[in-house]
XYZ file of C-alpha atoms in Angstrom:
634
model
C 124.617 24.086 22.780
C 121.474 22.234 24.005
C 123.931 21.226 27.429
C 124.255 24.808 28.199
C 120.698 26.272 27.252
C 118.921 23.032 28.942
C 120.632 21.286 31.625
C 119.309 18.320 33.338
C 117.341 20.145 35.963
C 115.559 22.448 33.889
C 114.107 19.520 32.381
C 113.281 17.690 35.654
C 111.604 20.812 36.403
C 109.530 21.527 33.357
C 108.114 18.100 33.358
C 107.285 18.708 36.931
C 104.957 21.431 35.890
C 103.884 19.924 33.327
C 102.389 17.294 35.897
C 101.007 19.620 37.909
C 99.095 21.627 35.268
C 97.523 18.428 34.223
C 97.080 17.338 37.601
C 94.905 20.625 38.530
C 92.995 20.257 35.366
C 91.654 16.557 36.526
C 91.100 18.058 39.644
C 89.221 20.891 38.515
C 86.873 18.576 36.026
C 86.375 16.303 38.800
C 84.949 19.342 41.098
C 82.784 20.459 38.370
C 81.239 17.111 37.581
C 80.589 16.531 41.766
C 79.004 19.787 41.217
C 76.877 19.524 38.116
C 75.400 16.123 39.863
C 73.774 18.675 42.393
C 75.872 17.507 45.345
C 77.729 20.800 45.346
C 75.116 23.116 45.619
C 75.081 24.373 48.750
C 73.767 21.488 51.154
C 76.658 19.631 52.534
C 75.076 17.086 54.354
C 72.789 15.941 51.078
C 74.843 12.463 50.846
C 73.571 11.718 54.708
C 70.161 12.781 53.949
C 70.003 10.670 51.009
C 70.749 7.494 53.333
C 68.030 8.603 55.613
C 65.262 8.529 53.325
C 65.111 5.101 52.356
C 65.060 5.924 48.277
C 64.430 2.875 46.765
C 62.547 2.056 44.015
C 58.621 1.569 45.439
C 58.891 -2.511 45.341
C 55.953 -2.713 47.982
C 53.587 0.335 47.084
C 50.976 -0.934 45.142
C 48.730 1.328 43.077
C 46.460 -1.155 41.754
C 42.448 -0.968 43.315
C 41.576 -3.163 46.216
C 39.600 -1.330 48.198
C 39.753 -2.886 51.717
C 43.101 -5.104 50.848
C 45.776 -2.532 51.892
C 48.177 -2.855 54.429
C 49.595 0.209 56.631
C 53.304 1.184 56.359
C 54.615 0.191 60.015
C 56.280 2.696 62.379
C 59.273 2.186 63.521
C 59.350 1.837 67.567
C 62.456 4.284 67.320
C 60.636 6.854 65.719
C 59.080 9.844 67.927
C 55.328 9.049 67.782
C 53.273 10.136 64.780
C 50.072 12.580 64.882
C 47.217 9.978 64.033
C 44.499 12.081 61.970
C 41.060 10.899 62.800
C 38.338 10.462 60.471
C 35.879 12.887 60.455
C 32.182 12.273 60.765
C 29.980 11.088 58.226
C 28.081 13.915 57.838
C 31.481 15.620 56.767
C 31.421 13.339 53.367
C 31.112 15.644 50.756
C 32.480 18.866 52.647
C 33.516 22.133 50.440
C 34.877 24.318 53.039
C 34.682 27.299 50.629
C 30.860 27.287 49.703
C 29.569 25.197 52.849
C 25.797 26.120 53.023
C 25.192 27.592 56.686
C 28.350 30.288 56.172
C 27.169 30.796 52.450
C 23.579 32.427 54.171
C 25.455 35.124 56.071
C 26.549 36.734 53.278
C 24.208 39.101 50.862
C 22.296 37.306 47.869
C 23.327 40.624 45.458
C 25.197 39.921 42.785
C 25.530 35.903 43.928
C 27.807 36.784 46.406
C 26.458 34.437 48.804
C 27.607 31.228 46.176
C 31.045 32.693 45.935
C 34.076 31.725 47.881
C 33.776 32.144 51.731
C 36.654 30.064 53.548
C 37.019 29.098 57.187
C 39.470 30.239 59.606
C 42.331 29.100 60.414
C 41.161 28.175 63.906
C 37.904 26.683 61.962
C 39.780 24.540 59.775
C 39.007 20.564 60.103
C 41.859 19.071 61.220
C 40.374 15.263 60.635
C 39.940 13.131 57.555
C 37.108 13.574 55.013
C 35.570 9.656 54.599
C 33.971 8.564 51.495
C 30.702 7.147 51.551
C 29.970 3.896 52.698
C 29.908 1.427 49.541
C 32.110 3.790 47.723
C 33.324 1.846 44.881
C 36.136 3.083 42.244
C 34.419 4.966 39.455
C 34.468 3.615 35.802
C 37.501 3.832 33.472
C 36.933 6.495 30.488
C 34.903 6.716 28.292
C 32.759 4.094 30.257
C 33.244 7.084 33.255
C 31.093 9.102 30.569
C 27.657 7.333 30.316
C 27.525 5.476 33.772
C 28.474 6.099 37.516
C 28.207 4.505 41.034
C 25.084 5.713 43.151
C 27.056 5.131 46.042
C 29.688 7.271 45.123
C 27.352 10.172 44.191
C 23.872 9.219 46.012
C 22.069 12.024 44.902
C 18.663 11.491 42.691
C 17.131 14.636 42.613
C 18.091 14.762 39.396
C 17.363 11.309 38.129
C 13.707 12.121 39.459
C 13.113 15.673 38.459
C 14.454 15.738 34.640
C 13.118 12.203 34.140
C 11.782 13.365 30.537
C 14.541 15.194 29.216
C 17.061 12.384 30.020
C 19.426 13.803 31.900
C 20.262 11.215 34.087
C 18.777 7.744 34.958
C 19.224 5.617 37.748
C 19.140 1.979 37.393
C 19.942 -0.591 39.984
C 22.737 0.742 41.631
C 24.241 2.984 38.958
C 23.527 6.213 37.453
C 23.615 5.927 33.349
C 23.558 9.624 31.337
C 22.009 9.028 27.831
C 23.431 12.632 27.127
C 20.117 14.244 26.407
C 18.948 17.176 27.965
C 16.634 20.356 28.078
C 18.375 21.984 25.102
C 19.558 18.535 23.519
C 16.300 16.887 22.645
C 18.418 14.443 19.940
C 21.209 14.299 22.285
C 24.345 16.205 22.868
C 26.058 14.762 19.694
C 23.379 16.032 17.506
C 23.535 19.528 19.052
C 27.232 19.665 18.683
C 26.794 18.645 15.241
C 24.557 21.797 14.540
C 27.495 24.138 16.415
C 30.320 22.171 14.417
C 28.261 23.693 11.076
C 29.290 27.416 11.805
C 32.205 26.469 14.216
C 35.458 24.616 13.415
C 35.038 22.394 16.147
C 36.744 19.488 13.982
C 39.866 20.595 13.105
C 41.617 21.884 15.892
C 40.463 25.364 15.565
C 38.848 24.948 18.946
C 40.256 23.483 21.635
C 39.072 25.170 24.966
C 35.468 25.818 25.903
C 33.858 27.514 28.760
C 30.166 26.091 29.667
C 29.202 29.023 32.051
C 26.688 26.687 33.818
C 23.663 27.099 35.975
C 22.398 31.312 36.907
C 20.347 29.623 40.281
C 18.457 32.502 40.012
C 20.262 35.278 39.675
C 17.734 37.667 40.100
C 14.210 37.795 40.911
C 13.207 38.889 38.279
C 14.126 35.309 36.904
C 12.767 33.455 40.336
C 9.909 31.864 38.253
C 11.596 31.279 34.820
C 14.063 29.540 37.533
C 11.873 27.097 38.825
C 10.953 25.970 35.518
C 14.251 24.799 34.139
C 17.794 25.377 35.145
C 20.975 24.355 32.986
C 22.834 21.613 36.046
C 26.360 22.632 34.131
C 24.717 22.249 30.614
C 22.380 18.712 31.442
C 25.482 17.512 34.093
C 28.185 18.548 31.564
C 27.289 16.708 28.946
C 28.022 18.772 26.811
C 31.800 18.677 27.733
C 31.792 15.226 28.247
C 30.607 14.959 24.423
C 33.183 17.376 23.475
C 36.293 15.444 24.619
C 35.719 12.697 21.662
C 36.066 16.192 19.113
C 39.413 17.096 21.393
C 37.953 19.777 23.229
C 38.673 20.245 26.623
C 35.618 22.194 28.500
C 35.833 24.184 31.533
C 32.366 23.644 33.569
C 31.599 25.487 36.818
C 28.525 25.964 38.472
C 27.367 26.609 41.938
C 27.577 24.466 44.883
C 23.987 22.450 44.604
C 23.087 20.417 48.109
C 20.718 18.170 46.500
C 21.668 18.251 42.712
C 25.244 17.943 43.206
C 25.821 18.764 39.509
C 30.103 19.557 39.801
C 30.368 16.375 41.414
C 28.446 14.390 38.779
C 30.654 15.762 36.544
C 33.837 14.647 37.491
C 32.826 11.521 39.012
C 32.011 11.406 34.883
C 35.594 12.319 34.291
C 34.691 15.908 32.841
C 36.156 19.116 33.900
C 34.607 21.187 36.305
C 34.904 23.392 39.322
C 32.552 25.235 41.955
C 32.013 28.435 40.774
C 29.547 31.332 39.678
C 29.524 34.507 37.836
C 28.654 37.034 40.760
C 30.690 39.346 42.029
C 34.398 38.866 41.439
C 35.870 37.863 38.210
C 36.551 34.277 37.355
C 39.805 32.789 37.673
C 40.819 32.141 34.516
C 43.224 34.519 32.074
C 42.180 36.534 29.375
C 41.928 35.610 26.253
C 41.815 31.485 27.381
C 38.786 30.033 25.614
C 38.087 29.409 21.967
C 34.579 28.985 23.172
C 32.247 29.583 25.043
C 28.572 28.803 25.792
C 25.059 29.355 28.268
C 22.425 26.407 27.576
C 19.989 27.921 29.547
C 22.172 28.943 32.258
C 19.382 31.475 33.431
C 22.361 34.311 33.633
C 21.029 37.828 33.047
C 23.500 38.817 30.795
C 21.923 42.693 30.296
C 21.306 43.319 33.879
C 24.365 45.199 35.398
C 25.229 47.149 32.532
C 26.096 43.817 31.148
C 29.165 43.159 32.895
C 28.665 39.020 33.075
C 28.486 39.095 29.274
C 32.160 41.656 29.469
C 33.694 39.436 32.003
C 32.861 36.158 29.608
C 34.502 38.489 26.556
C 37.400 38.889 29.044
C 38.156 35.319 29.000
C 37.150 34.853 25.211
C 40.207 34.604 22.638
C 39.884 37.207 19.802
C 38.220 35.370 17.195
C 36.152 33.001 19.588
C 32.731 31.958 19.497
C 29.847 32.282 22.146
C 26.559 30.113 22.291
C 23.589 31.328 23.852
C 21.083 28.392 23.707
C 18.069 29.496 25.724
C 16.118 32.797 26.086
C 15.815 34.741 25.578
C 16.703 32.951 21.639
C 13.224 31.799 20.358
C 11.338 33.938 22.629
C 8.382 33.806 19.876
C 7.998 29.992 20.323
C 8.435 29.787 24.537
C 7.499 32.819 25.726
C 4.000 31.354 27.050
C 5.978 28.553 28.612
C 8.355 31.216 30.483
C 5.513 33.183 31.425
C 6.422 36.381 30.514
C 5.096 38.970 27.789
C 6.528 39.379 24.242
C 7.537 43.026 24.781
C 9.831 42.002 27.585
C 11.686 39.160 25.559
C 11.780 41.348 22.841
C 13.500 44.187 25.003
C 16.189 41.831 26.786
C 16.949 40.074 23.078
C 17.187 43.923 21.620
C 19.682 44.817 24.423
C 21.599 41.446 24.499
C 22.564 42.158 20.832
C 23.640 45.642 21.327
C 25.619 44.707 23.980
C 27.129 42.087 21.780
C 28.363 44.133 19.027
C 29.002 47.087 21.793
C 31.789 44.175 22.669
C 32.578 43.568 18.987
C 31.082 40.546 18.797
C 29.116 39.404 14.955
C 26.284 37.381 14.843
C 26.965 34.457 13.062
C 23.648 32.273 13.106
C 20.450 31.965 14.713
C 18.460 29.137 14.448
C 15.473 27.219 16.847
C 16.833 27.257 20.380
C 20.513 28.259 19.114
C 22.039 31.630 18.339
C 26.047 32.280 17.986
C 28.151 34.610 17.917
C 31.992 35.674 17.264
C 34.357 37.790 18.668
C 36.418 40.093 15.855
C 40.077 39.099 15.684
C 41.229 42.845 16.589
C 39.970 46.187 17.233
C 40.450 47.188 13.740
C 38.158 44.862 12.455
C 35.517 46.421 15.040
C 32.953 49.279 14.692
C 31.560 49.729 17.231
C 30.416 52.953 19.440
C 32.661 53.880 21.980
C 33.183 51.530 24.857
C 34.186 51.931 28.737
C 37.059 50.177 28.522
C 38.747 48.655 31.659
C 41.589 50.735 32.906
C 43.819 48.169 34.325
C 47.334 46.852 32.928
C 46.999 43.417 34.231
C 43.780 41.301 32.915
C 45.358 38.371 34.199
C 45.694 40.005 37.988
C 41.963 38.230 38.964
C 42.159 36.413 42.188
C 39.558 37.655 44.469
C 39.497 40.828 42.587
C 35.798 42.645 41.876
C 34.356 42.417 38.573
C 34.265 45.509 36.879
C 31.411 46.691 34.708
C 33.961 48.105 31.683
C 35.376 46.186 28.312
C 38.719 44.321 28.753
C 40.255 46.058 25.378
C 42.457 44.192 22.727
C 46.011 43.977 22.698
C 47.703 46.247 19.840
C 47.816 44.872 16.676
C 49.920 46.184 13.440
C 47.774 45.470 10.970
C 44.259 44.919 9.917
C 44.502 41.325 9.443
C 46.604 40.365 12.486
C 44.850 38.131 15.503
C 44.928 40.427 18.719
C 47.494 38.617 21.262
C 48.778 36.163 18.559
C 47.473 33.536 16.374
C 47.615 30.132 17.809
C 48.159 27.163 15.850
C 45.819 24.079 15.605
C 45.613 21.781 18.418
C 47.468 19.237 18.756
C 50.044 21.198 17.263
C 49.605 23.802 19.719
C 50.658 21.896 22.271
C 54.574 22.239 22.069
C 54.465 25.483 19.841
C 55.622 28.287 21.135
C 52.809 30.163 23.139
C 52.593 33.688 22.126
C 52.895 35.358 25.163
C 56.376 33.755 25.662
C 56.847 34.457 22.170
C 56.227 38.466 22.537
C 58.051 38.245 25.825
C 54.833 38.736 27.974
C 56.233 36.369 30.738
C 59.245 37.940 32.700
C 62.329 35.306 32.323
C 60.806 32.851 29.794
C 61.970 32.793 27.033
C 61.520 30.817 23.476
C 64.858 28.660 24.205
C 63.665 28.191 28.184
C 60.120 27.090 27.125
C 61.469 24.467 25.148
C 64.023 23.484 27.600
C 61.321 23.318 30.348
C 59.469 20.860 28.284
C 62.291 18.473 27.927
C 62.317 18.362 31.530
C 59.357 17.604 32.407
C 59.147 15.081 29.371
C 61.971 13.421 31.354
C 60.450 13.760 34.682
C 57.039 12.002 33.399
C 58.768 9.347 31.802
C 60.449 8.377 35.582
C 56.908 8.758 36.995
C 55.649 6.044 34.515
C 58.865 3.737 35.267
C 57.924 4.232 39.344
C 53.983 3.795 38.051
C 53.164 1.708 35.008
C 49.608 2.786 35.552
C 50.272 6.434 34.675
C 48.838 6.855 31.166
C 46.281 4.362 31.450
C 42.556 4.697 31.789
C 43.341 4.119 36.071
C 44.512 7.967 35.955
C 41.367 9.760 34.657
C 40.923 13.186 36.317
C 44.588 14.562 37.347
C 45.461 17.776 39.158
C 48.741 19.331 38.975
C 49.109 22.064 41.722
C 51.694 23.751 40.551
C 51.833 24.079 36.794
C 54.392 26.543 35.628
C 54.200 26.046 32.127
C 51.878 23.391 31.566
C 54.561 20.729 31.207
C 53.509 18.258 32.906
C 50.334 18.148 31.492
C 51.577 18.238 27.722
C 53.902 15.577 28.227
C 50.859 13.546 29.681
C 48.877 14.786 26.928
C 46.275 11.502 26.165
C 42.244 11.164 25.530
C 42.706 8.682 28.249
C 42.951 11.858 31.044
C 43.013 15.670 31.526
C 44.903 17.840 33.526
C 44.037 20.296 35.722
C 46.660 22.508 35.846
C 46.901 24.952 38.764
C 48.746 28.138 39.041
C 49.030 29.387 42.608
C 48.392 33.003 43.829
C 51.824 33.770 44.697
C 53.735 32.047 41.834
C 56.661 33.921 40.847
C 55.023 34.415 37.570
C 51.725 34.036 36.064
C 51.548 31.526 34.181
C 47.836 30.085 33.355
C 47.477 32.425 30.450
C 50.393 30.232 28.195
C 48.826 27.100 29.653
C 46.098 27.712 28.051
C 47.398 28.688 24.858
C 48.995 25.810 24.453
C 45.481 23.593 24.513
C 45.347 23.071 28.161
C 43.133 24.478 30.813
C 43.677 25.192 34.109
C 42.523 27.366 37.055
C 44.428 30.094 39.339
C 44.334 29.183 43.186
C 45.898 29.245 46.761
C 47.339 26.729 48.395
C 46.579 28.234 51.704
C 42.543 27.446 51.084
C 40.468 24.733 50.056
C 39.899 24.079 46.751
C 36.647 24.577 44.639
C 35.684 20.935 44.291
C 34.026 18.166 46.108
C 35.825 15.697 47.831
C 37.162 12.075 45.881
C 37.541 13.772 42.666
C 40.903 13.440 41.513
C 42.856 10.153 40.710
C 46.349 11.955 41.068
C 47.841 15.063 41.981
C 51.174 16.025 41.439
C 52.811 18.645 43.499
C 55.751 19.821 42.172
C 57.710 22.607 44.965
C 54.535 23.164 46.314
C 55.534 22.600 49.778
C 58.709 24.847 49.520
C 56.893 27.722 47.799
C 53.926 27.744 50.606
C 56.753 27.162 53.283
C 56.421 30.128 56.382
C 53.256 30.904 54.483
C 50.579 28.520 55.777
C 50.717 25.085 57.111
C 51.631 21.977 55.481
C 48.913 20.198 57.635
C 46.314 22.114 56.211
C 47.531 21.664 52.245
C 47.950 18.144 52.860
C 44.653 17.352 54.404
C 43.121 19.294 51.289
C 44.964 16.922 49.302
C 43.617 14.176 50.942
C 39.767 15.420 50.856
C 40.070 15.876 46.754
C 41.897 12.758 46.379
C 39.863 9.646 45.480
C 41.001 5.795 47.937
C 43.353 4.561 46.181
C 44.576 7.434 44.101
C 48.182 8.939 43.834
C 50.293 11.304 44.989
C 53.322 12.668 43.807
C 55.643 15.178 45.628
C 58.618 16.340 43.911
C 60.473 19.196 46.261
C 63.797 19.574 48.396
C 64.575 16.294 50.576
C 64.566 18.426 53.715
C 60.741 19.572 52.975
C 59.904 16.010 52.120
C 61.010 14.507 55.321
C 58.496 16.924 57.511
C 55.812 16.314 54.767
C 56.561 12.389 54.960
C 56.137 12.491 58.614
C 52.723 14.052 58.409
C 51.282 11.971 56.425
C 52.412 8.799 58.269
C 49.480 9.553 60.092
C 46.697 10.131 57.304
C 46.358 6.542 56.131
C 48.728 7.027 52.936
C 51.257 4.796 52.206
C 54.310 6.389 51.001
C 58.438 5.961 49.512
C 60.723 8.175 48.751
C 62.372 7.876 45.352
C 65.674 9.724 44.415
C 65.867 12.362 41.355
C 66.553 11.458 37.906
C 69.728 11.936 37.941
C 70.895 10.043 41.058
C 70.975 9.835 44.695
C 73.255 12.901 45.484
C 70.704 15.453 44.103
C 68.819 16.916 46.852
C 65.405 17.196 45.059
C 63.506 14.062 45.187
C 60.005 12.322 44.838
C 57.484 11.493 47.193
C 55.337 8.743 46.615
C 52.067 8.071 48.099
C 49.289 5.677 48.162
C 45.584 6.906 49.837
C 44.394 3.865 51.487
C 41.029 2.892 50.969
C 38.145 3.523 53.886
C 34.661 4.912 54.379
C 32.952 5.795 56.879
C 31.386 3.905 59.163
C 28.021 3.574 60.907
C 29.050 5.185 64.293
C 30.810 8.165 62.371
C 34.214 7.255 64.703
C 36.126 4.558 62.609
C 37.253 3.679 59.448
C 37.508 0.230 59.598
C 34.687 -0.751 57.519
């Protein structure tokens, strides 16, 4: 029976299929591993690449600090020859394109518009290498960074000379040393925190991001001579952020750019946040609902002239349930208003009016006391009642970018009951860090989802850990002020989370999606921005910048000469660059920077050699300017 049903080459035959169905599955697992490893995606030449780019692990780039003592990568005859960028002049060493003085006067003093942003040209754009100052020396580590800084690296003392008696700054042999005093902080900026900290829970995570709306420069005439008496200098040269950071609050400073007072650039040469900025006549480029505070020590902003749109575009950016300072008139106008120089009626008027327009923005006074007043922003609208508002009309609050402020209340987000926080309660910081962000939470971000959030910081936990294998210094105090151009979701600032640095986390224009508003809920801060203009900030003010598919995303857009030299002008000698984008895009930005005194390797992804993303390494040598203003060889 078996003979006639099965006969010898049936069975040769069935085992022969057998083979080849097992066969085809090996094959087929084989294929799909090649293409997991990113090999099989589309660029068929990747494995040739990858031999061209010379990925090894960085065994001569060295990122400790020796100033002069760096050597240049050699060319290699073969190669075509490299565009050699030429230091600019001296004068040129602490250029802001955006808010250069002599194209800031062309434009109309209303409304500040003259201190806003006002870029160059493309056929005005410097095409030459900002140089630091001569005697430019690496600034402290933290929290050392906080109380003392080189005068050659800031040699401004305006400052040191005009607020002598309130302690602002000092300058002592060849350093400046900030005792943390100030006009408002007559016991120092711990002491004044202190007496915040009793009505707001700065200590336990409550708060986490603060907004110190900095210096008003006169925003009107009729403050010209209350000007000239005192001005705030980003709250006594951000102290008051730099004081924060110990409590685990991360302040946002900004003020305008300051020829002779320099105030930004004291800050971060401090190792505190800050940008150039000023509440004129666009809106500031933050999201809304991003701080848990927010505060004016005598920023000399007149927050009930307009119809009191400064004071709606800082509610804007306030969280529901926030907390704004006002420390400075007109608070106290009883005891000062001799000393200001102006009558009691008119004090009493603009305090009158500021505290309608407060609770017009459903805002409750919470204390008053000396030189202080506070108040908080209700949770929802249902916990508000006030009079009818002019409330903004637009669906986007986050859409700000060049975009005019608008004199009209930015309203709540629904709630469904009394009790609920408008937008989503956050949790506690540090907790808040890896939570899920609300707005990803209620689906607010197109494509991000709960699962993807989580999955996107895994990566970048992953990522960071291969940056500190390439780097051993990343972490450490060397690292203190750190920009990361393209941010997404904040992870690469939450898996660098340390009091030892902060993160400035940058969400350009013309991301795919916007972003900056779940950055900041998670505890971070951050700024929107694009690439295809200079940034608002001095130059040698960040210790590393990581670009992450910056270069492909800006790609037919603008030129990658121009975002690299703005790289270079913000980045201080010796500090760090990393480039993670397509090996393609690497190999043009490689070769332009061959030619801007940066010493660079190429390292290959995580998960090997045949994935075509890698990481770009780079070194900025150390040089200042010399005498003549044409070399760097000093």
């Amino acid at each position: 029976m078996g003979s006639k049903s099965n006969p010898p080459g049936n069975r040769t035959r069935s085992s022969l299929s057998i083979f080849i169905v097992i066969g085809l599955c090996c094959f087929f697992y084989v294929l799909g591993a090649w293409q997991k490893s990113g090999f099989g995606k589309g660029d068929s030449i990747a494995l040739d690449i990858t031999k061209q780019t010379d990925c090894s692990i960085l065994s001569n780039l060295n990122f400790e600090t020796h100033h002069n003592d760096v050597d240049t990568e050699p060319i290699k005859p073969s190669e075509p020859k490299i565009k050699v960028y030429k230091p600019c002049g001296v004068e040129f060493k602490d250029y802001t394109p955006c808010q250069e003085q002599e194209r800031a006067m062309k434009f109309p003093r209303e409304d500040m518009i003259y201190r806003e942003r006002h870029c160059p040209r493309d056929d005005e754009k410097l095409k030459c290498l900002i140089p630091a100052p001569k005697g430019y020396t690496t600034p402290f580590a933290w929290p050392k960074s906080r109380d003392y800084a080189h005068y050659a690296n800031v040699p401004y003392k305006h400052l040191a000379v005009e607020k002598a008696v309130q302690h602002w700054v000092e300058y002592k042999g060849d350093v400046f040393k900030f005792p943390g005093g100030g006009t408002m902080f007559p016991q120092g900026a711990d002491a004044y925190i202190d007496e915040l900290a009793s009505v707001i829970p700065i200590a336990d995570g409550t708060v986490r991001t603060a907004l110190d709306t900095g210096c008003g420069d006169s925003h009107s005439k009729r403050l010209n001579v209350f000007s000239k008496l005192t001005t705030s200098s980003v709250t006594q040269v951000a102290s008051w952020g730099a004081y924060l950071l110990k409590r685990n609050v991360l302040a946002m400073s900004f003020a305008p750019r300051d020829n002779h007072e320099a105030q930004v650039q004291f800050a971060l040469e401090r190792g505190v946040p800050a940008v150039i900025g000023v509440l004129g006549s666009k809106n500031l480029p933050y999201p809304s609902r991003a701080f848990d505070m927010a505060q004016c020590s005598r920023c000399l902003i007149p927050w009930t002239l307009n119809d009191g749109k400064y004071l709606m575009e800082v509610d804007r950016v306030l969280r529901p349930g926030g907390f704004w300072i006002l420390s400075g008139p007109p608070i106290n106008w009883r005891t000062y208003y001799q000393t200001w120089k102006r009558s009691k009626e008119e004090l009493a008027e603009e305090q009158r009016n500021l505290e309608e327009l407060a609770e017009s923005l459903c805002w409750e006074k919470k204390y008053e006391k000396g030189d202080i007043a506070i108040w908080r922003k209700k949770t929802n609208s249902a916990a508000c009642s006030r009079r009818s508002a002019d409330f903004c009309d637009a669906t986007d609050f986050d859409d700000v970018w060049y975009k005019s402020m608008k004199t009209c209340v930015t309203p709540y987000p629904e709630v469904s009951s009394p009790t609920e926080v408008a937008g989503g309660k956050l949790k506690k910081f540090p907790a808040r860090l890896l939570a899920v962000p609300p707005r990803i939470s209620q689906g607010s971000v197109p494509g991000v989802t709960e699962e993807s959030y989580q999955e996107d910081n895994r990566l970048w936990k992953k990522h960071v850990n291969t940056y500190k294998r390439i780097n051993k210094l990343i972490g450490s105090e060397r690292y203190r002020n750190i920009m990361d151009m393209n941010a997404g979701l904040g992870g690469f600032a939450a898996a660098l989370e340390s009091p030892k640095s902060w993160v400035m986390n940058v969400v350009p224009t013309i991301a795919e999606e916007n972003t900056l508003g779940v950055v900041y809920e998670r505890g971070l801060i951050g700024i929107y921005h694009d690439w295809c203009e200079a940034f608002s900030t001095y130059p040698r003010t960040y210790d590393l910048i990581h670009a992450n598919g910056v270069f492909s995303l800006y790609l037919n857009r603008c030129k990658a000469e121009d975002i690299l030299l703005e790289m270079d002008r913000i980045l201080r000698p010796e500090g760090v660059v990393i480039i993670r984008d397509e090996v393609e895009v690497l190999n043009k930005v490689r070769r332009i920077v061959r030619g801007m005194r940066w010493n660079t390797k190429m390292v290959d992804h995580e998960d090997g050699p045949l994935v075509p993303e890698k990481i770009l390494v780079a070194v900025k040598q150390y040089w200042v300017a010399s005498s003549n203003s044409t070399s760097s060889d000093e």
